[in-house]
XYZ file of N, CA, C and O in Angstrom:
256
model
N -13.584 12.925 -23.778
C -12.622 12.581 -22.586
C -13.319 12.553 -21.528
O -12.931 12.114 -20.480
N -14.497 13.479 -20.791
C -15.242 13.380 -19.727
C -15.526 11.768 -19.617
O -15.364 11.746 -18.513
N -16.253 11.233 -20.833
C -16.409 9.980 -20.681
C -15.167 8.757 -20.293
O -15.671 8.148 -19.081
N -13.940 9.108 -20.711
C -13.376 8.255 -20.403
C -12.830 8.489 -18.877
O -12.457 7.182 -18.258
N -12.596 9.727 -18.514
C -12.418 10.185 -17.381
C -13.565 9.456 -16.183
O -13.183 8.568 -15.016
N -14.615 9.342 -16.417
C -15.746 8.699 -15.638
C -15.943 7.203 -15.504
O -16.467 6.365 -14.402
N -15.750 6.700 -16.654
C -15.461 5.435 -16.541
C -14.467 4.304 -15.886
O -14.294 3.846 -15.318
N -13.362 5.953 -15.751
C -12.001 5.004 -15.209
C -12.500 5.181 -13.536
O -12.124 4.245 -12.763
N -13.000 6.442 -13.201
C -13.400 6.440 -11.780
C -14.063 5.503 -11.180
O -14.235 4.861 -10.474
N -15.191 5.354 -12.197
C -16.460 4.167 -11.737
C -15.720 2.609 -11.990
O -15.864 2.060 -10.626
N -15.109 2.351 -12.612
C -14.071 1.449 -12.475
C -13.265 1.264 -11.167
O -13.147 0.327 -10.757
N -12.568 2.174 -10.720
C -11.740 2.496 -9.769
C -12.364 2.093 -8.527
O -12.154 1.433 -7.289
N -13.918 2.707 -8.496
C -14.760 2.688 -6.896
C -15.282 1.389 -7.137
O -14.996 0.770 -6.407
N -15.599 0.662 -8.465
C -15.948 -0.986 -8.183
C -14.891 -1.777 -7.494
O -15.410 -2.834 -6.644
N -13.424 -1.543 -7.755
C -12.199 -2.172 -7.781
C -12.560 -2.273 -6.249
O -11.917 -3.401 -5.378
N -12.231 -0.436 -5.635
C -12.100 -0.411 -4.141
C -12.936 -1.370 -3.685
O -12.511 -1.683 -2.503
N -14.270 -1.169 -4.118
C -15.706 -2.146 -2.976
C -15.144 -3.315 -3.287
O -15.149 -4.112 -2.158
N -14.995 -3.877 -4.140
C -14.396 -5.513 -4.518
C -13.200 -5.747 -3.485
O -12.972 -6.649 -2.620
N -12.573 -4.853 -3.229
C -11.280 -4.999 -2.821
C -11.470 -5.326 -1.026
O -11.013 -6.209 -0.253
N -12.392 -4.231 -0.675
C -12.846 -4.045 0.659
C -13.700 -5.629 1.187
O -14.040 -5.801 2.304
N -14.623 -5.748 0.326
C -15.452 -6.663 0.758
C -15.023 -8.278 0.711
O -15.272 -9.378 0.977
N -13.469 -8.454 -0.193
C -13.138 -9.786 0.084
C -13.423 -10.480 -1.340
O -13.168 -11.551 -1.114
N -14.210 -9.792 -2.305
C -14.676 -10.738 -3.388
C -13.575 -10.397 -4.610
O -13.768 -11.208 -5.515
N -12.544 -9.516 -4.390
C -11.842 -9.613 -5.268
C -10.104 -9.538 -4.610
O -10.003 -8.462 -3.556
N -9.332 -10.240 -5.103
C -8.237 -10.321 -4.825
C -6.975 -9.121 -5.341
O -7.520 -8.972 -6.521
N -5.767 -8.751 -4.773
C -5.217 -7.684 -5.665
C -4.382 -8.732 -6.521
O -4.019 -7.481 -7.182
N -4.008 -9.757 -6.494
C -3.934 -10.671 -7.725
C -4.982 -10.064 -8.956
O -3.874 -10.108 -10.281
N -5.700 -10.460 -8.571
C -6.971 -10.178 -9.895
C -6.920 -8.777 -10.494
O -7.074 -8.639 -11.911
N -7.157 -7.711 -9.532
C -6.994 -6.342 -9.734
C -5.568 -6.290 -10.931
O -5.960 -5.334 -11.980
N -4.486 -6.535 -10.538
C -3.824 -6.289 -10.737
C -3.746 -7.191 -12.467
O -3.281 -6.175 -13.858
N -3.785 -8.511 -12.833
C -4.423 -8.984 -13.626
C -5.030 -8.361 -15.073
O -5.246 -7.422 -15.695
N -6.022 -7.553 -14.311
C -7.329 -6.777 -14.803
C -6.702 -5.487 -15.569
O -7.160 -4.939 -16.312
N -6.020 -5.026 -14.355
C -5.181 -3.673 -14.983
C -4.209 -3.694 -15.895
O -4.267 -2.992 -17.127
N -3.326 -4.829 -16.272
C -2.368 -5.175 -16.887
C -3.136 -5.549 -17.892
O -2.827 -5.046 -19.298
N -4.390 -6.063 -18.185
C -5.254 -6.270 -19.375
C -5.775 -5.234 -20.351
O -5.625 -5.025 -21.247
N -5.977 -4.641 -19.087
C -6.143 -2.694 -19.680
C -5.613 -2.114 -20.091
O -5.901 -1.496 -21.401
N -4.465 -2.406 -19.814
C -3.485 -1.386 -20.743
C -2.676 -2.033 -21.981
O -2.598 -1.608 -22.671
N -2.937 -3.496 -21.903
C -2.395 -4.104 -23.360
C -3.419 -4.221 -24.199
O -3.225 -3.827 -25.323
N -4.675 -3.885 -23.870
C -5.886 -3.691 -24.636
C -5.727 -2.058 -25.742
O -5.656 -1.900 -26.409
N -5.399 -1.179 -24.421
C -5.152 -0.102 -25.141
C -4.086 0.296 -25.968
O -4.019 1.340 -26.765
N -3.304 -0.532 -26.088
C -2.075 -0.508 -26.983
C -2.509 -1.718 -28.228
O -1.410 -1.618 -28.959
N -3.271 -2.157 -27.904
C -3.551 -3.095 -29.127
C -4.072 -2.156 -30.083
O -4.664 -1.436 -30.421
N -4.406 -3.588 -31.464
C -5.161 -2.832 -32.797
C -6.690 -2.560 -32.336
O -7.481 -1.774 -32.838
N -7.079 -3.405 -31.211
C -8.752 -3.023 -30.737
C -8.607 -2.327 -30.546
O -10.284 -1.904 -29.806
N -8.166 -1.143 -29.963
C -8.315 -0.242 -29.212
C -9.280 0.700 -29.899
O -10.414 1.463 -28.976
N -9.251 1.407 -31.014
C -9.885 1.982 -31.744
C -11.270 1.545 -31.526
O -12.456 2.245 -31.529
N -11.598 0.159 -31.908
C -12.936 -0.602 -31.856
C -13.768 -0.429 -30.584
O -14.817 -0.158 -30.460
N -12.678 -0.521 -29.665
C -13.202 -0.326 -27.647
C -13.827 0.595 -27.497
O -14.984 1.268 -27.182
N -13.059 2.143 -28.079
C -13.326 3.409 -27.901
C -14.732 3.812 -28.810
O -15.364 3.897 -28.037
N -14.772 3.188 -29.833
C -16.030 3.563 -30.905
C -17.051 2.767 -29.952
O -18.360 3.576 -29.707
N -16.996 1.709 -29.335
C -18.017 0.993 -28.996
C -18.596 1.593 -27.526
O -19.721 1.746 -27.336
N -17.475 2.215 -26.989
C -17.982 2.539 -25.324
C -18.277 4.209 -25.991
O -19.253 4.565 -25.425
N -18.230 4.491 -26.804
C -18.503 6.448 -27.020
C -20.057 6.126 -27.732
O -20.979 6.544 -27.722
N -20.248 4.924 -28.580
C -21.519 4.889 -29.429
C -22.677 4.096 -27.822
O -23.675 4.771 -28.251
N -22.414 3.670 -27.362
C -22.957 3.086 -26.065
C -23.151 4.565 -25.038
O -24.249 4.703 -24.654
N -22.002 5.384 -25.112
C -22.199 6.764 -24.203
C -23.840 7.554 -24.599
O -24.609 7.819 -23.939
N -23.604 7.669 -26.575
C -24.383 8.251 -26.999
C -25.542 7.952 -27.134
O -26.642 8.117 -26.604
N -25.696 6.565 -26.838
C -27.352 5.467 -26.853
C -28.116 6.287 -25.408
O -28.638 6.307 -24.917
N -27.019 5.708 -24.293
C -27.432 6.094 -23.153
C -27.819 7.779 -22.948
O -28.986 7.652 -22.291
N -27.162 8.600 -23.218
C -27.352 9.955 -22.824
C -28.814 10.609 -23.801
O -29.086 11.697 -23.504
N -28.942 9.777 -25.148
C -30.169 10.174 -25.825
C -31.481 9.527 -25.366
O -32.576 10.017 -25.046
N -31.265 8.772 -24.324
C -32.842 7.990 -23.160
C -32.872 9.033 -22.425
O -32.180 9.662 -21.278
N -34.295 9.408 -22.601
C -34.989 10.431 -21.868
C -35.895 9.824 -20.823
O -36.878 8.861 -20.918
N -35.749 10.291 -19.549
C -36.658 9.223 -18.784
C -37.763 9.736 -18.333
O -38.318 10.452 -18.767
């Protein structure tokens, strides 16, 4: 749960930065948001979640 919240916060921050710098239009942000909602309700959602969880495990296991 903490990983998904941090990913959502990171994406919100990135979208806010892109909107402020003018590199992302509001319509593009809305389309990306709608795509996320549709992906979350699709049959691909478990595979996406497992992939992100695996990537988070790999990143967390790396020692600097």
